[in-house]
Amino acid sequence: ALGVLCLLIGGLRGEAPNIIFILTDDQAEWAVGVNHPQARTPHMDRLFREGAHFENSFTVTPVCSPSRASLMTSRYGSELGITDWIHPKREPTLGLSLHHLTFPELLKANGYFTGLVGKWHLGRTDYYHPTRMGFDYFMGHRDGGWASVDPVMEKEGRSEQFTGLTADILGRYALEFVRDHQDERFFLAWHTRAPHTRWLPVSDEDWAPFETMDPELPHPSYPKLDVPRAKRMMREYLASVRSVDRNLGSMLKLLDELELTERTVIMFTSDHGYNMAHNGIWHKGNGHWLLTQAPAAEQNIPRGQRPNLYDTSIRVPTAVWWPGEIKKGFRISETINNLDWYPTILEIAGLPNPRNVIIRGRSFLPLLKGQRLPDWNNHLFAEYSTKHQSQTHMRMFRTPEWKLVRDFLNPHRDELYHLKEDPLETTNLLEGPRSSAIQATLGHLHLQLVEAMRRVGDRVSDDRGR
């Protein structure tokens, strides 16, 4: 199969760079110092300030497995049969099908030595092993969550008990990968565990800035918000983020020492966003109420659960750092999403998109080069069908001004937000009387949502007007 791929896409240009793709786990857009000063992330801030800072970067699903599947294939989770996080006990044989061509496979077939350090969460059996999906090397964990200290992880095909903090162990092996392959063109996917819960323990160095902090909360007056718990969790979460930042600093230092800085592009993003007291919840798309008294359970939604497609759950911090190629302090306002990484990475590597393979994303390399693209579409379609903590079929259509979220399994949960006036999504305009203007906006967005679903073959819609 790889021989066929080589024939399909040809060879690399000589100037193709090394690529380090850093995918943090559960990191919110607001959990970077350049976006909020209480996040102490000097090394992440450096990437954003010296590279391209994407101000409107999103994922198309707000939870781990489907987001990662979309990253690997540039397809929606509903097309891949992965619409929620893969449950290791309920779904032991579920994973990303080998029939879907991943971008690491294309890089590997065309001269890159490819490695994954960290989290996989796209199938736990050997059939779905990362080395069958385009990675020459894998060190990490196949499941979604594991211990933040003294973890059991896989190295060279065998499970091994490690000693120490997981963030530092993964960081150490990411550095080792770069050292070992400094004389060849490489692609490193560094998929961190942090800041996935549980956040503690962290090193004393990472805990120190937050130990006595009285953190700012986004909606401190939300009715019945458990403020003490929210502030404690915020401190722990930000300390976990800093553990990633500290290890990133070691990577930047190593690139300088090995004289690889000018030949390496670093891409930094997260698998989805996160909430910490935003609209009274914490967690991600499968959110949990962070209240002293949670609303009562309802059909398909257990007590304590708040499944959602809030911007805080789908918006991610994103920077591309490429010394000599991207001007410093470059901010990009166009909307991108995680489907776009696949074609962008291929173009940076000097490769075209493969023929006869569906690619939903768009290369944003022209945006990185500073080109203004007046026809760039800033609309976003996202989806999330929950099946573990709750039962939903949520679909979203977003423009820079409006957002419509429909739950086709629970229509009473539909939401409409005027983002231009209400960016924090505090007022659902479908609750209460609707003006003729709101009704017209709803109808227009609904048609665009249904059309987006039709294009990807999403069949949960009953195409009812609302």
Short mmCIF file of C-alpha atoms in Angstrom, two decimals:
data_model
loop_
_atom_site.label_atom_id
_atom_site.label_comp_id
_atom_site.label_asym_id
_atom_site.label_seq_id
_atom_site.Cartn_x
_atom_site.Cartn_y
_atom_site.Cartn_z
CA ALA A 1 0.00 0.00 0.00
CA LEU A 2 2.80 2.43 0.83
CA GLY A 3 4.39 1.83 -2.55
CA VAL A 4 1.16 2.84 -4.23
CA LEU A 5 1.03 5.97 -2.07
CA CYS A 6 4.50 6.96 -3.20
CA LEU A 7 3.43 6.63 -6.81
CA LEU A 8 0.33 8.70 -6.11
CA ILE A 9 1.96 11.66 -4.44
CA GLY A 10 5.56 11.74 -5.61
CA GLY A 11 8.61 12.96 -3.73
CA LEU A 12 9.41 15.68 -1.23
CA ARG A 13 10.83 19.06 -2.05
CA GLY A 14 14.32 19.43 -0.65
CA GLU A 15 13.35 22.32 1.64
CA ALA A 16 10.56 20.50 3.47
CA PRO A 17 10.97 21.12 7.22
CA ASN A 18 10.87 18.89 10.24
CA ILE A 19 7.46 19.07 11.90
CA ILE A 20 6.66 18.89 15.60
CA PHE A 21 2.91 18.73 16.16
CA ILE A 22 1.99 19.38 19.79
CA LEU A 23 -1.54 18.34 20.72
CA THR A 24 -2.40 19.08 24.33
CA ASP A 25 -5.31 17.31 25.99
CA ASP A 26 -8.28 19.39 27.19
CA GLN A 27 -6.52 22.75 26.93
CA ALA A 28 -8.87 25.70 26.60
CA GLU A 29 -8.17 28.70 24.41
CA TRP A 30 -8.22 30.85 27.55
CA ALA A 31 -5.55 28.66 29.22
CA VAL A 32 -2.61 30.34 27.49
CA GLY A 33 -0.94 33.44 28.88
CA VAL A 34 -1.31 35.45 25.68
CA ASN A 35 -5.08 35.04 25.99
CA HIS A 36 -5.42 35.29 29.78
CA PRO A 37 -2.65 36.51 32.10
CA GLN A 38 -3.48 34.14 34.95
CA ALA A 39 -2.24 31.26 32.79
CA ARG A 40 1.54 31.26 33.30
CA THR A 41 2.83 29.83 30.02
CA PRO A 42 5.95 31.73 28.88
CA HIS A 43 7.05 29.12 26.33
CA MET A 44 3.61 28.72 24.75
CA ASP A 45 3.40 32.50 24.69
CA ARG A 46 6.66 32.56 22.74
CA LEU A 47 5.15 30.38 20.01
CA PHE A 48 2.15 32.70 19.75
CA ARG A 49 4.21 35.89 19.78
CA GLU A 50 6.96 34.74 17.44
CA GLY A 51 4.73 32.77 15.09
CA ALA A 52 1.20 32.87 13.74
CA HIS A 53 -1.56 33.20 16.32
CA PHE A 54 -4.91 31.87 15.12
CA GLU A 55 -7.64 33.81 16.89
CA ASN A 56 -10.55 31.66 15.68
CA SER A 57 -9.43 28.04 15.75
CA PHE A 58 -11.92 25.28 16.53
CA THR A 59 -12.39 21.53 16.62
CA VAL A 60 -15.39 19.92 14.98
CA THR A 61 -16.17 17.74 18.00
CA PRO A 62 -15.64 18.77 21.65
CA VAL A 63 -14.31 15.47 23.02
CA CYS A 64 -11.18 13.35 22.63
CA SER A 65 -11.59 10.39 20.26
CA PRO A 66 -13.70 11.89 17.44
CA SER A 67 -11.60 15.05 17.47
CA ARG A 68 -8.41 13.03 17.14
CA ALA A 69 -9.95 10.87 14.41
CA SER A 70 -10.86 14.04 12.49
CA LEU A 71 -7.32 15.32 12.90
CA MET A 72 -5.83 12.13 11.46
CA THR A 73 -8.20 11.83 8.50
CA SER A 74 -9.77 15.25 7.80
CA ARG A 75 -13.19 13.61 8.13
CA TYR A 76 -16.04 14.08 10.60
CA GLY A 77 -16.56 11.57 13.38
CA SER A 78 -19.98 10.63 11.98
CA GLU A 79 -18.20 9.51 8.80
CA LEU A 80 -15.73 7.42 10.79
CA GLY A 81 -18.12 5.75 13.22
CA ILE A 82 -16.52 7.57 16.17
CA THR A 83 -18.89 10.19 17.60
CA ASP A 84 -17.93 10.11 21.30
CA TRP A 85 -14.86 9.19 23.33
CA ILE A 86 -13.99 5.52 22.97
CA HIS A 87 -14.99 3.72 26.16
CA PRO A 88 -12.40 1.01 26.90
CA LYS A 89 -14.90 -1.32 28.63
CA ARG A 90 -18.03 -0.73 26.57
CA GLU A 91 -16.22 -0.46 23.21
CA PRO A 92 -13.05 -2.55 23.49
CA THR A 93 -12.91 -3.24 19.75
CA LEU A 94 -13.77 0.23 18.42
CA GLY A 95 -11.11 2.29 16.69
CA LEU A 96 -10.11 4.28 13.63
CA SER A 97 -10.47 2.07 10.58
CA LEU A 98 -7.32 1.26 8.63
CA HIS A 99 -9.31 2.02 5.47
CA HIS A 100 -8.98 5.75 6.18
CA LEU A 101 -5.69 7.17 4.97
CA THR A 102 -3.97 9.28 7.63
CA PHE A 103 -1.59 12.14 6.95
CA PRO A 104 1.25 10.42 8.94
CA GLU A 105 1.01 7.55 6.44
CA LEU A 106 1.62 10.00 3.61
CA LEU A 107 4.53 11.66 5.40
CA LYS A 108 6.09 8.29 6.17
CA ALA A 109 5.69 7.12 2.57
CA ASN A 110 7.55 10.19 1.38
CA GLY A 111 10.66 10.37 3.46
CA TYR A 112 9.63 11.46 6.96
CA PHE A 113 10.49 9.38 10.02
CA THR A 114 7.27 9.58 12.02
CA GLY A 115 6.73 9.23 15.74
CA LEU A 116 3.94 9.56 18.28
CA VAL A 117 4.73 10.26 21.92
CA GLY A 118 1.75 10.33 24.28
CA LYS A 119 -1.96 9.76 23.88
CA TRP A 120 -3.60 7.78 21.08
CA HIS A 121 -7.26 7.01 22.07
CA LEU A 122 -8.20 5.75 18.62
CA GLY A 123 -8.35 2.04 19.41
CA ARG A 124 -6.72 -0.04 22.13
CA THR A 125 -6.23 -3.35 20.29
CA ASP A 126 -3.17 -4.20 18.19
CA TYR A 127 -5.30 -3.86 15.07
CA TYR A 128 -5.56 -0.10 15.68
CA HIS A 129 -2.00 0.38 16.85
CA PRO A 130 -0.40 3.72 15.88
CA THR A 131 2.34 1.91 13.96
CA ARG A 132 -0.38 0.64 11.61
CA MET A 133 -1.62 4.20 11.08
CA GLY A 134 1.57 5.77 9.76
CA PHE A 135 3.86 6.05 12.79
CA ASP A 136 7.29 4.43 12.74
CA TYR A 137 7.61 4.91 16.49
CA PHE A 138 5.16 4.96 19.40
CA MET A 139 5.70 5.59 23.08
CA GLY A 140 2.72 6.40 25.26
CA HIS A 141 -0.78 5.16 26.02
CA ARG A 142 -3.46 3.76 23.74
CA ASP A 143 -6.42 4.72 25.98
CA GLY A 144 -7.80 8.14 26.84
CA GLY A 145 -6.91 8.70 30.47
CA TRP A 146 -4.24 7.38 32.75
CA ALA A 147 -2.26 8.32 35.82
CA SER A 148 -0.46 11.65 36.05
CA VAL A 149 2.32 10.06 38.12
CA ASP A 150 4.10 6.67 37.96
CA PRO A 151 2.14 5.63 34.85
CA VAL A 152 2.02 2.36 32.98
CA MET A 153 2.71 3.16 29.34
CA GLU A 154 3.85 1.41 26.20
CA LYS A 155 7.41 1.57 24.93
CA GLU A 156 8.72 -0.45 21.98
CA GLY A 157 5.55 -2.53 21.96
CA ARG A 158 5.60 -3.47 25.63
CA SER A 159 3.82 -2.11 28.69
CA GLU A 160 6.19 -0.72 31.27
CA GLN A 161 5.86 0.86 34.70
CA PHE A 162 7.48 4.30 34.71
CA THR A 163 8.48 6.35 37.72
CA GLY A 164 7.85 10.07 37.92
CA LEU A 165 5.43 12.66 36.60
CA THR A 166 3.76 11.68 33.34
CA ALA A 167 4.20 15.14 31.81
CA ASP A 168 7.95 14.95 32.32
CA ILE A 169 8.25 11.35 31.14
CA LEU A 170 6.48 12.15 27.88
CA GLY A 171 8.55 15.31 27.53
CA ARG A 172 11.74 13.34 27.99
CA TYR A 173 10.83 10.85 25.26
CA ALA A 174 9.80 13.65 22.90
CA LEU A 175 13.27 15.15 23.35
CA GLU A 176 14.87 11.75 22.85
CA PHE A 177 12.97 11.28 19.58
CA VAL A 178 14.33 14.57 18.23
CA ARG A 179 17.90 13.76 19.32
CA ASP A 180 17.75 10.31 17.76
CA HIS A 181 16.43 11.58 14.42
CA GLN A 182 18.13 14.95 14.11
CA ASP A 183 19.99 13.84 10.99
CA GLU A 184 16.86 12.87 9.06
CA ARG A 185 13.60 14.58 8.24
CA PHE A 186 11.13 13.82 11.01
CA PHE A 187 7.54 14.31 12.05
CA LEU A 188 6.86 14.15 15.79
CA ALA A 189 3.31 14.07 17.13
CA TRP A 190 3.68 14.99 20.80
CA HIS A 191 0.24 14.31 22.26
CA THR A 192 0.46 15.35 25.88
CA ARG A 193 -1.64 13.89 28.67
CA ALA A 194 -1.92 17.20 30.54
CA PRO A 195 -4.06 19.13 31.29
CA HIS A 196 -6.48 16.18 31.28
CA THR A 197 -7.89 15.48 34.73
CA ARG A 198 -6.68 14.41 37.20
CA TRP A 199 -4.44 17.43 37.23
CA LEU A 200 -2.37 16.72 40.31
CA PRO A 201 0.30 15.94 41.22
CA VAL A 202 2.54 18.36 39.39
CA SER A 203 6.08 19.47 40.17
CA ASP A 204 6.67 22.02 42.91
CA GLU A 205 7.87 24.40 40.20
CA ASP A 206 4.58 24.13 38.31
CA TRP A 207 2.43 24.43 41.45
CA ALA A 208 4.21 27.45 42.94
CA PRO A 209 2.56 30.20 40.81
CA PHE A 210 -0.92 28.93 41.70
CA GLU A 211 -0.65 27.74 45.29
CA THR A 212 -1.91 31.03 46.73
CA MET A 213 -3.64 32.43 43.65
CA ASP A 214 -7.21 33.66 43.94
CA PRO A 215 -8.13 32.86 40.35
CA GLU A 216 -10.56 34.86 38.29
CA LEU A 217 -13.66 32.92 37.24
CA PRO A 218 -15.53 33.68 34.00
CA HIS A 219 -19.06 33.71 35.46
CA PRO A 220 -18.61 34.10 39.24
CA SER A 221 -22.24 35.18 39.75
CA TYR A 222 -23.77 32.20 38.00
CA PRO A 223 -26.66 30.98 40.20
CA LYS A 224 -25.57 28.34 42.73
CA LEU A 225 -22.02 28.22 41.36
CA ASP A 226 -19.72 26.30 43.71
CA VAL A 227 -17.12 29.05 43.81
CA PRO A 228 -14.62 27.45 46.25
CA ARG A 229 -14.55 24.23 44.25
CA ALA A 230 -14.27 26.13 40.95
CA LYS A 231 -11.30 28.14 42.20
CA ARG A 232 -9.53 25.06 43.52
CA MET A 233 -10.02 23.26 40.21
CA MET A 234 -8.88 26.31 38.25
CA ARG A 235 -5.60 26.40 40.20
CA GLU A 236 -4.98 22.69 39.64
CA TYR A 237 -5.87 22.92 35.97
CA LEU A 238 -3.55 25.86 35.29
CA ALA A 239 -0.71 24.12 37.13
CA SER A 240 -1.18 21.11 34.85
CA VAL A 241 -1.04 23.39 31.80
CA ARG A 242 2.23 24.81 33.12
CA SER A 243 3.71 21.30 33.28
CA VAL A 244 3.31 21.11 29.51
CA ASP A 245 4.75 24.60 29.09
CA ARG A 246 7.88 23.78 31.08
CA ASN A 247 8.58 20.74 28.91
CA LEU A 248 7.93 22.80 25.79
CA GLY A 249 10.69 25.12 26.98
CA SER A 250 13.08 22.15 27.06
CA MET A 251 12.13 21.29 23.48
CA LEU A 252 12.77 24.83 22.25
CA LYS A 253 16.15 24.82 23.97
CA LEU A 254 17.06 21.47 22.40
CA LEU A 255 16.19 22.68 18.90
CA ASP A 256 18.59 25.58 19.39
CA GLU A 257 21.33 23.29 20.72
CA LEU A 258 20.98 20.92 17.76
CA GLU A 259 20.75 23.81 15.28
CA LEU A 260 17.36 22.58 14.14
CA THR A 261 15.35 25.72 14.90
CA GLU A 262 15.54 27.10 11.37
CA ARG A 263 14.60 23.72 9.89
CA THR A 264 11.64 22.89 12.12
CA VAL A 265 8.04 24.06 12.22
CA ILE A 266 6.16 23.69 15.51
CA MET A 267 2.38 23.41 15.40
CA PHE A 268 0.62 23.87 18.72
CA THR A 269 -3.05 23.18 19.42
CA SER A 270 -5.41 21.08 21.55
CA ASP A 271 -7.91 18.31 20.90
CA HIS A 272 -10.78 20.56 22.09
CA GLY A 273 -11.56 23.34 24.52
CA TYR A 274 -12.57 23.30 28.17
CA ASN A 275 -14.92 24.93 30.65
CA MET A 276 -14.10 25.99 34.18
CA ALA A 277 -17.23 27.63 35.62
CA HIS A 278 -18.20 28.95 32.19
CA ASN A 279 -22.01 29.00 32.16
CA GLY A 280 -21.94 27.05 35.42
CA ILE A 281 -20.15 23.94 34.13
CA TRP A 282 -16.74 22.36 33.97
CA HIS A 283 -15.26 19.77 31.57
CA LYS A 284 -15.74 19.77 27.80
CA GLY A 285 -18.57 18.81 25.41
CA ASN A 286 -19.75 16.21 27.90
CA GLY A 287 -19.88 18.94 30.54
CA HIS A 288 -20.68 18.60 34.24
CA TRP A 289 -22.54 21.16 36.31
CA LEU A 290 -20.30 22.97 38.77
CA LEU A 291 -23.09 23.99 41.11
CA THR A 292 -24.03 23.45 44.74
CA GLN A 293 -27.32 22.02 43.44
CA ALA A 294 -27.50 20.63 39.93
CA PRO A 295 -30.70 20.71 37.82
CA ALA A 296 -32.88 17.62 37.94
CA ALA A 297 -32.31 14.77 35.53
CA GLU A 298 -34.38 14.61 32.38
CA GLN A 299 -34.91 12.03 29.69
CA ASN A 300 -31.52 11.19 28.15
CA ILE A 301 -29.66 13.71 30.37
CA PRO A 302 -28.64 12.42 33.84
CA ARG A 303 -28.46 14.74 36.81
CA GLY A 304 -25.22 16.68 36.85
CA GLN A 305 -24.65 16.50 33.09
CA ARG A 306 -24.65 19.42 30.62
CA PRO A 307 -23.73 18.19 27.13
CA ASN A 308 -22.91 21.18 24.97
CA LEU A 309 -21.29 22.74 21.92
CA TYR A 310 -20.29 25.99 23.60
CA ASP A 311 -17.45 27.91 22.01
CA THR A 312 -15.45 27.26 25.18
CA SER A 313 -15.69 23.53 24.38
CA ILE A 314 -14.71 23.74 20.72
CA ARG A 315 -12.38 26.76 20.57
CA VAL A 316 -8.71 25.82 20.92
CA PRO A 317 -5.41 27.68 21.30
CA THR A 318 -3.50 27.43 18.04
CA ALA A 319 -0.13 28.72 16.93
CA VAL A 320 2.29 27.84 14.14
CA TRP A 321 5.94 28.73 14.84
CA TRP A 322 8.22 28.61 11.82
CA PRO A 323 11.32 30.82 12.16
CA GLY A 324 12.28 32.50 8.94
CA GLU A 325 8.99 31.64 7.25
CA ILE A 326 6.31 33.32 9.41
CA LYS A 327 6.68 36.90 10.55
CA LYS A 328 6.63 37.50 14.28
CA GLY A 329 3.41 38.54 15.96
CA PHE A 330 1.25 37.52 13.01
CA ARG A 331 -2.41 37.23 14.03
CA ILE A 332 -4.90 35.42 11.79
CA SER A 333 -8.60 36.10 12.28
CA GLU A 334 -10.00 33.64 9.72
CA THR A 335 -11.85 30.61 11.10
CA ILE A 336 -9.99 27.31 10.86
CA ASN A 337 -10.70 23.89 12.36
CA ASN A 338 -8.89 20.64 13.05
CA LEU A 339 -9.93 19.16 9.69
CA ASP A 340 -7.59 21.71 8.12
CA TRP A 341 -4.37 20.34 9.63
CA TYR A 342 -4.22 17.36 7.23
CA PRO A 343 -3.99 19.33 3.96
CA THR A 344 -1.93 22.08 5.59
CA ILE A 345 0.71 19.67 6.87
CA LEU A 346 0.90 17.96 3.49
CA GLU A 347 1.39 21.28 1.70
CA ILE A 348 4.09 22.38 4.15
CA ALA A 349 5.81 19.04 3.48
CA GLY A 350 5.63 19.69 -0.27
CA LEU A 351 2.94 17.10 -0.91
CA PRO A 352 -0.41 17.40 -2.70
CA ASN A 353 -3.58 15.95 -1.30
CA PRO A 354 -3.90 12.27 -2.26
CA ARG A 355 -6.13 11.51 -5.21
CA ASN A 356 -9.45 9.72 -4.70
CA VAL A 357 -9.44 10.44 -0.94
CA ILE A 358 -12.07 12.67 0.65
CA ILE A 359 -10.44 15.60 2.45
CA ARG A 360 -12.92 17.85 4.26
CA GLY A 361 -10.39 20.44 5.42
CA ARG A 362 -8.62 23.29 3.64
CA SER A 363 -4.94 24.12 3.70
CA PHE A 364 -4.34 27.34 5.59
CA LEU A 365 -0.74 27.65 4.39
CA PRO A 366 -1.72 30.70 2.28
CA LEU A 367 -2.93 32.39 5.48
CA LEU A 368 0.41 31.59 7.14
CA LYS A 369 2.15 33.27 4.21
CA GLY A 370 0.13 36.42 4.81
CA GLN A 371 -2.17 36.10 1.83
CA ARG A 372 -5.58 37.71 2.19
CA LEU A 373 -8.26 35.37 0.91
CA PRO A 374 -11.54 37.27 0.56
CA ASP A 375 -13.43 34.09 -0.36
CA TRP A 376 -12.30 32.18 2.77
CA ASN A 377 -15.46 30.73 4.34
CA ASN A 378 -15.61 31.45 8.07
CA HIS A 379 -18.60 29.22 8.76
CA LEU A 380 -18.18 26.14 10.96
CA PHE A 381 -20.15 22.90 11.15
CA ALA A 382 -19.60 20.76 14.26
CA GLU A 383 -21.21 17.67 15.70
CA TYR A 384 -21.37 15.64 18.87
CA SER A 385 -23.51 12.56 19.53
CA THR A 386 -23.03 11.62 23.17
CA LYS A 387 -23.62 8.02 24.18
CA HIS A 388 -21.95 7.47 27.55
CA GLN A 389 -22.94 10.01 30.22
CA SER A 390 -25.94 11.21 28.17
CA GLN A 391 -27.78 10.50 24.94
CA THR A 392 -27.82 13.32 22.37
CA HIS A 393 -27.42 14.09 18.68
CA MET A 394 -26.10 17.67 18.77
CA ARG A 395 -25.27 19.46 15.53
CA MET A 396 -24.04 23.03 15.20
CA PHE A 397 -23.74 25.65 12.48
CA ARG A 398 -21.71 28.73 13.40
CA THR A 399 -20.99 31.99 11.63
CA PRO A 400 -18.88 34.81 13.09
CA GLU A 401 -22.17 36.40 14.23
CA TRP A 402 -24.57 33.56 15.00
CA LYS A 403 -24.62 30.00 16.31
CA LEU A 404 -27.38 27.41 16.04
CA VAL A 405 -27.17 24.17 18.02
CA ARG A 406 -29.81 21.51 17.42
CA ASP A 407 -30.17 18.31 19.39
CA PHE A 408 -32.03 16.02 17.04
CA LEU A 409 -32.66 13.49 19.79
CA ASN A 410 -33.85 16.08 22.33
CA PRO A 411 -35.35 19.00 20.37
CA HIS A 412 -36.23 20.97 23.51
CA ARG A 413 -32.45 21.50 23.99
CA ASP A 414 -32.01 23.52 20.79
CA GLU A 415 -30.01 26.74 21.22
CA LEU A 416 -29.48 29.96 19.29
CA TYR A 417 -26.86 32.56 20.26
CA HIS A 418 -26.08 35.97 18.83
CA LEU A 419 -22.32 35.74 19.19
CA LYS A 420 -21.68 39.30 18.14
CA GLU A 421 -23.64 40.61 21.13
CA ASP A 422 -23.33 37.58 23.42
CA PRO A 423 -19.90 35.94 22.86
CA LEU A 424 -20.11 34.02 26.15
CA GLU A 425 -23.38 32.38 25.04
CA THR A 426 -25.34 33.32 28.13
CA THR A 427 -28.72 33.91 26.47
CA ASN A 428 -30.44 31.21 24.42
CA LEU A 429 -32.71 33.14 22.08
CA LEU A 430 -34.95 30.09 21.58
CA GLU A 431 -36.16 30.34 25.16
CA GLY A 432 -39.14 32.64 25.43
CA PRO A 433 -40.89 34.69 22.73
CA ARG A 434 -39.22 34.92 19.33
CA SER A 435 -39.28 38.01 17.18
CA SER A 436 -39.81 37.71 13.45
CA ALA A 437 -36.12 38.57 12.94
CA ILE A 438 -35.02 35.76 15.27
CA GLN A 439 -37.39 33.34 13.56
CA ALA A 440 -35.97 34.30 10.17
CA THR A 441 -32.38 33.89 11.41
CA LEU A 442 -33.28 30.50 12.86
CA GLY A 443 -34.74 29.33 9.57
CA HIS A 444 -31.72 30.51 7.59
CA LEU A 445 -29.22 28.83 9.93
CA HIS A 446 -31.28 25.65 10.05
CA LEU A 447 -31.13 25.30 6.27
CA GLN A 448 -27.36 25.76 6.31
CA LEU A 449 -27.01 23.23 9.11
CA VAL A 450 -29.05 20.62 7.28
CA GLU A 451 -27.08 21.23 4.08
CA ALA A 452 -23.79 20.77 5.97
CA MET A 453 -25.11 17.50 7.37
CA ARG A 454 -26.19 16.36 3.92
CA ARG A 455 -22.72 17.01 2.49
CA VAL A 456 -21.08 14.63 4.97
CA GLY A 457 -23.86 12.02 4.90
CA ASP A 458 -24.99 12.72 8.47
CA ARG A 459 -28.37 10.99 8.84
CA VAL A 460 -29.57 12.08 12.30
CA SER A 461 -31.50 15.04 10.88
CA ASP A 462 -35.24 14.75 10.35
CA ASP A 463 -35.08 18.06 8.44
CA ARG A 464 -37.86 19.65 10.48
CA GLY A 465 -38.14 23.38 10.42
CA ARG A 466 -38.27 24.92 13.90
#
